[in-house]
Amino acid sequence: MASFFCSAKFFFLLFLISAVPIAYLISLESATPTTHVYRYHSTGWFRECTQWDPPNRRFLVSFLEGGVGQIPVPDHHSPEAVLEEVPVVKDADLAGNASLGIVIDRPRNRLLVATADVFGNRYGALAAYDLTSWDRLFLTQLSGPGDEKSFADDVTVDPEGNAYVTDAKANKIWKVGAKGEFLSTIKSPLFTPKEWYKNLVGLNGIVYHPNGYLIVIHTFSGNLFKVDVGKGDEVKLLEVVGGSLSFGDGLELLSPTKLVVAGNPTRLVESSDEWETATVVGTFKGPGHRLTTAATLKDGKVYLNHMFGFGVP
């Protein structure tokens, strides 16, 4: 038996096994995209979230290894040109923590960033950075070693500057004030499915609706919730028809009645009754091997962020 594992046949078999997925990935990467794509050279391998910043003509991206980068887009960008990512945030005191969901707070000219300890689930925070100087405006710790395990995942902001951060581990939402002060925690038994395996990744993508409530998705169950922050944080489970939202990740409002649920596949969801119910009206399957994690709007079009770079644009 040992002689086989040291033989030329074994190494040839190992080569064939490893060559199949490599060849498959090459075929996927060399295929012509069916939609418009922005390609860029990254300074790392994992990018969790993307936001388009119109006044500054740039994409902002969060680093799973911690930090934030910008990808400037020229006015007359050629589709064949490869853009360049430039790191703008790298905090030494947050080393070892991932930068995850991000949202632009335009009235206050700042970027809000959810930060978490990916492997230990023992630290979570919300940071705010000035969009011009990139100075850190505040860092609010949401969880620490003495607390229950948690995972600060995504963030949204309301018109007053209050931030709402999802906890993908303990299924709750932290509320942080405009100046970085911790305000409250939104909890509900509806957030936690009975099946343990559906809670491996819980509350994730979140958006603030212009009519005054939150929409949030539970990734592994696919449950979509409406949280009315104007009615005592009332939580409702939406009835969704037309397809499942399982493994949904980041959320982006396309309009007051249309929601993009980024994932694999990404789904377009519509509601005509203030998000009491919703319908899946479309799906999009992009390069699944790159793992879609977030969506952003640019010039009225939806662009999807992919986590894995594989060392190529």
Coordinates of C-alpha atoms in Angstrom, one line a residue:
M1 CA 0.0 0.0 0.0
A2 CA 2.8 2.4 0.9
S3 CA 4.5 1.8 -2.4
F4 CA 1.4 3.0 -4.3
F5 CA 1.4 6.3 -2.5
C6 CA 5.0 6.8 -3.5
S7 CA 4.5 5.6 -7.0
A8 CA 4.3 7.7 -10.2
K9 CA 0.7 6.5 -10.7
F10 CA -0.3 8.1 -7.4
F11 CA 1.2 11.5 -8.3
F12 CA -0.3 11.3 -11.8
L13 CA -3.7 10.6 -10.2
L14 CA -3.2 13.5 -7.8
F15 CA -2.3 15.8 -10.7
L16 CA -5.5 14.8 -12.6
I17 CA -7.7 15.4 -9.5
S18 CA -6.2 18.8 -8.8
A19 CA -6.2 19.8 -12.5
V20 CA -10.0 19.4 -12.9
P21 CA -11.0 22.3 -10.5
I22 CA -8.2 24.4 -11.8
A23 CA -9.3 23.9 -15.4
Y24 CA -12.8 24.7 -14.4
L25 CA -11.9 27.9 -12.7
I26 CA -9.8 28.9 -15.7
S27 CA -12.8 28.3 -18.0
L28 CA -15.0 30.4 -15.7
E29 CA -12.5 33.3 -15.6
S30 CA -11.9 33.3 -19.4
A31 CA -15.6 33.3 -20.2
T32 CA -17.0 36.6 -21.5
P33 CA -19.2 38.3 -18.9
T34 CA -22.9 38.6 -19.7
T35 CA -23.1 42.0 -18.0
H36 CA -20.9 45.0 -17.5
V37 CA -17.9 44.4 -15.2
Y38 CA -15.4 46.6 -13.4
R39 CA -12.1 44.8 -13.0
Y40 CA -9.5 46.0 -10.5
H41 CA -6.1 45.0 -9.1
S42 CA -6.6 44.4 -5.4
T43 CA -4.0 44.6 -2.6
G44 CA -5.5 41.5 -1.0
W45 CA -7.5 38.4 -1.7
F46 CA -10.8 38.9 0.2
R47 CA -13.2 41.8 -0.2
E48 CA -16.4 41.7 1.8
C49 CA -18.5 44.8 0.8
T50 CA -18.6 47.6 -1.8
Q51 CA -20.3 51.0 -1.9
W52 CA -20.3 53.4 -4.8
D53 CA -19.4 57.0 -3.8
P54 CA -20.9 59.2 -6.7
P55 CA -19.4 62.6 -5.8
N56 CA -15.9 61.2 -5.6
R57 CA -16.4 58.7 -8.5
R58 CA -15.0 55.7 -6.6
F59 CA -16.0 52.4 -5.2
L60 CA -15.2 51.9 -1.5
V61 CA -14.4 48.3 -0.5
S62 CA -13.9 46.6 2.9
F63 CA -11.0 44.2 3.5
L64 CA -11.7 40.9 5.3
E65 CA -8.1 41.2 6.6
G66 CA -9.1 44.6 8.1
G67 CA -9.2 48.0 6.4
V68 CA -10.9 49.9 3.6
G69 CA -9.8 50.8 0.1
Q70 CA -10.9 53.0 -2.7
I71 CA -11.1 52.3 -6.4
P72 CA -11.2 55.5 -8.4
V73 CA -13.2 55.3 -11.7
P74 CA -12.2 57.9 -14.4
D75 CA -14.9 59.9 -16.2
H76 CA -14.1 58.1 -19.5
H77 CA -13.3 54.6 -18.2
S78 CA -12.7 52.0 -20.9
P79 CA -14.3 48.7 -20.1
E80 CA -11.1 46.9 -21.0
A81 CA -9.0 48.9 -18.5
V82 CA -8.2 47.4 -15.1
L83 CA -8.7 49.8 -12.2
E84 CA -6.4 50.0 -9.1
E85 CA -7.4 49.6 -5.5
V86 CA -5.7 52.1 -3.0
P87 CA -5.9 51.4 0.7
V88 CA -7.2 54.4 2.7
V89 CA -7.8 52.8 6.2
K90 CA -5.6 50.4 8.1
D91 CA -5.9 50.8 11.9
A92 CA -3.2 49.2 14.0
D93 CA -5.4 48.9 17.0
L94 CA -7.9 46.8 15.1
A95 CA -5.3 44.4 13.7
G96 CA -6.7 40.9 13.6
N97 CA -10.3 42.0 13.1
A98 CA -12.1 42.0 9.7
S99 CA -13.8 45.1 8.2
L100 CA -17.2 43.8 7.0
G101 CA -20.3 45.8 6.1
I102 CA -19.9 49.4 5.1
V103 CA -22.4 52.2 4.4
I104 CA -21.9 55.9 3.4
D105 CA -23.5 58.4 5.7
R106 CA -23.6 61.2 3.1
P107 CA -25.1 64.1 5.2
R108 CA -22.2 63.7 7.7
N109 CA -19.6 62.9 5.0
R110 CA -18.4 59.7 6.6
L111 CA -18.2 56.0 6.1
L112 CA -19.5 53.6 8.8
V113 CA -17.7 50.2 9.0
A114 CA -18.7 47.1 11.0
T115 CA -15.7 45.4 12.5
A116 CA -15.5 41.9 13.9
D117 CA -13.3 39.1 15.1
V118 CA -14.1 36.5 12.4
F119 CA -12.7 33.3 14.1
G120 CA -13.2 33.9 17.8
N121 CA -16.5 36.0 17.7
R122 CA -15.2 37.8 20.8
Y123 CA -15.0 41.4 19.5
G124 CA -17.4 43.6 17.5
A125 CA -17.4 47.3 16.9
L126 CA -18.6 50.1 14.7
A127 CA -16.1 52.7 13.3
A128 CA -16.7 55.9 11.5
Y129 CA -14.2 57.6 9.1
D130 CA -14.3 61.0 7.4
L131 CA -14.7 60.5 3.7
T132 CA -12.2 63.3 2.9
S133 CA -9.4 63.0 5.4
W134 CA -10.0 59.3 6.4
D135 CA -9.6 60.3 10.1
R136 CA -11.4 58.0 12.4
L137 CA -14.3 59.9 14.0
F138 CA -15.2 57.2 16.6
L139 CA -14.9 53.6 17.5
T140 CA -17.8 52.1 19.4
Q141 CA -17.2 48.6 20.9
L142 CA -20.3 46.5 20.7
S143 CA -19.1 43.3 22.2
G144 CA -16.0 41.9 24.0
P145 CA -14.4 38.9 25.6
G146 CA -16.8 39.0 28.6
D147 CA -20.0 39.0 26.4
E148 CA -21.8 36.3 24.5
K149 CA -20.3 35.3 21.2
S150 CA -21.3 37.8 18.5
F151 CA -20.3 38.9 15.0
A152 CA -20.9 42.5 13.9
D153 CA -21.6 41.9 10.2
D154 CA -23.5 44.6 8.3
V155 CA -24.6 48.2 8.9
T156 CA -27.1 50.8 7.7
V157 CA -27.9 54.4 8.8
D158 CA -31.0 56.5 9.2
P159 CA -31.4 60.2 8.3
E160 CA -30.5 61.3 11.8
G161 CA -27.2 59.4 11.7
N162 CA -28.2 56.5 13.9
A163 CA -26.5 53.3 12.8
Y164 CA -27.9 49.8 13.0
V165 CA -25.5 46.9 13.0
T166 CA -26.5 43.2 12.6
D167 CA -25.1 40.5 14.8
A168 CA -24.8 37.3 12.6
K169 CA -23.9 35.1 15.5
A170 CA -26.4 36.1 18.3
N171 CA -29.2 37.3 16.0
K172 CA -29.7 40.9 17.3
I173 CA -29.3 44.5 16.0
W174 CA -27.2 47.1 17.8
K175 CA -28.2 50.7 17.5
V176 CA -25.5 53.4 17.7
G177 CA -26.1 57.1 17.9
A178 CA -24.8 59.8 15.5
K179 CA -21.9 60.6 17.8
G180 CA -20.9 57.0 18.4
E181 CA -22.8 56.5 21.6
F182 CA -24.3 53.0 22.1
L183 CA -28.1 53.4 22.3
S184 CA -29.9 50.0 22.4
T185 CA -30.1 46.4 21.2
I186 CA -33.0 45.2 19.1
K187 CA -34.0 41.6 19.9
S188 CA -36.8 39.3 18.9
P189 CA -37.5 35.5 19.1
L190 CA -38.5 35.7 15.5
F191 CA -34.8 36.4 14.6
T192 CA -33.8 32.8 15.7
P193 CA -35.0 29.8 13.8
K194 CA -35.6 26.6 15.8
E195 CA -33.1 24.6 13.7
W196 CA -29.6 25.0 15.1
Y197 CA -28.0 24.7 11.7
K198 CA -29.9 27.6 10.3
N199 CA -28.2 29.8 12.9
L200 CA -24.7 29.2 11.7
V201 CA -25.0 32.6 9.9
G202 CA -27.9 34.6 11.2
L203 CA -28.9 38.3 10.7
N204 CA -26.8 39.7 8.0
G205 CA -27.7 42.3 5.3
I206 CA -29.7 45.3 6.5
V207 CA -31.0 48.5 4.9
Y208 CA -33.0 51.5 6.1
H209 CA -36.1 52.2 4.1
P210 CA -37.0 55.9 3.5
N211 CA -40.4 55.3 5.0
G212 CA -38.8 54.7 8.5
Y213 CA -38.2 51.0 9.0
L214 CA -35.4 48.5 8.6
I215 CA -35.3 45.5 6.3
V216 CA -32.9 42.7 7.4
I217 CA -32.2 39.2 6.1
H218 CA -31.3 36.0 8.1
T219 CA -28.7 34.3 5.8
F220 CA -29.1 30.6 6.4
S221 CA -32.9 30.5 6.8
G222 CA -33.6 33.1 4.2
N223 CA -36.1 34.8 6.5
L224 CA -36.7 38.5 5.7
F225 CA -37.8 40.8 8.5
K226 CA -39.3 44.3 8.8
V227 CA -38.2 46.2 11.9
D228 CA -40.3 49.3 12.5
V229 CA -38.0 51.5 14.6
G230 CA -40.8 54.1 14.9
K231 CA -43.1 51.6 16.6
G232 CA -41.0 50.4 19.4
D233 CA -38.8 48.2 17.2
E234 CA -41.7 46.0 16.2
V235 CA -40.4 43.0 14.3
K236 CA -42.4 41.2 11.5
L237 CA -41.5 38.2 9.5
L238 CA -42.3 38.9 5.8
E239 CA -44.2 36.4 3.8
V240 CA -42.0 35.9 0.7
V241 CA -43.3 34.1 -2.4
G242 CA -41.8 33.3 -5.8
G243 CA -38.6 31.7 -4.5
S244 CA -36.3 31.2 -1.5
L245 CA -33.9 33.9 -0.1
S246 CA -31.7 31.3 1.6
F247 CA -28.0 32.3 1.8
G248 CA -28.9 35.9 1.1
D249 CA -26.1 38.3 2.1
G250 CA -26.0 42.0 1.5
L251 CA -29.1 44.1 0.8
E252 CA -29.5 47.2 -1.4
L253 CA -32.7 49.1 -2.1
L254 CA -33.2 49.7 -5.8
S255 CA -36.3 51.8 -5.1
P256 CA -38.8 52.0 -2.2
T257 CA -40.5 48.9 -3.7
K258 CA -37.6 46.9 -5.0
L259 CA -34.8 45.2 -3.0
V260 CA -31.7 43.4 -4.2
V261 CA -30.6 40.4 -2.1
A262 CA -27.0 39.7 -3.0
G263 CA -26.0 36.1 -2.9
N264 CA -25.5 33.0 -5.0
P265 CA -27.8 33.5 -6.8
T266 CA -28.7 37.2 -6.3
R267 CA -32.4 37.9 -6.2
L268 CA -34.6 40.9 -7.0
V269 CA -37.5 41.2 -4.6
E270 CA -40.6 43.5 -4.9
S271 CA -43.3 44.6 -2.5
S272 CA -46.4 46.7 -3.0
D273 CA -47.6 46.9 0.6
E274 CA -44.8 48.6 2.5
W275 CA -42.9 45.4 2.9
E276 CA -45.5 43.4 4.8
T277 CA -45.2 40.8 2.0
A278 CA -42.8 40.4 -0.9
T279 CA -42.2 38.5 -4.1
V280 CA -39.0 37.2 -5.8
V281 CA -39.3 38.5 -9.3
G282 CA -35.9 37.8 -10.7
T283 CA -32.5 36.0 -10.2
F284 CA -29.0 36.5 -11.4
K285 CA -26.2 33.9 -11.3
G286 CA -22.8 35.5 -11.6
P287 CA -19.4 33.9 -11.1
G288 CA -20.3 31.7 -8.2
H289 CA -16.7 30.7 -7.5
R290 CA -16.0 34.3 -6.5
L291 CA -18.9 34.4 -4.0
T292 CA -21.2 37.3 -4.2
T293 CA -21.5 39.1 -0.9
A294 CA -22.9 42.6 -1.4
A295 CA -24.6 44.9 -3.9
T296 CA -24.4 48.7 -4.6
L297 CA -26.0 51.1 -7.0
K298 CA -24.1 53.1 -9.6
D299 CA -26.0 55.2 -12.2
G300 CA -29.2 53.3 -11.5
K301 CA -27.6 49.9 -12.1
V302 CA -26.8 47.2 -9.6
Y303 CA -23.2 46.1 -9.2
L304 CA -22.3 43.0 -7.2
N305 CA -19.2 42.6 -4.9
H306 CA -17.3 39.3 -5.1
M307 CA -15.3 38.2 -2.1
F308 CA -12.6 36.1 -3.7
G309 CA -10.0 37.7 -5.9
F310 CA -7.8 34.6 -6.6
G311 CA -4.9 36.9 -7.3
V312 CA -6.4 38.1 -10.6
P313 CA -8.4 41.3 -11.4

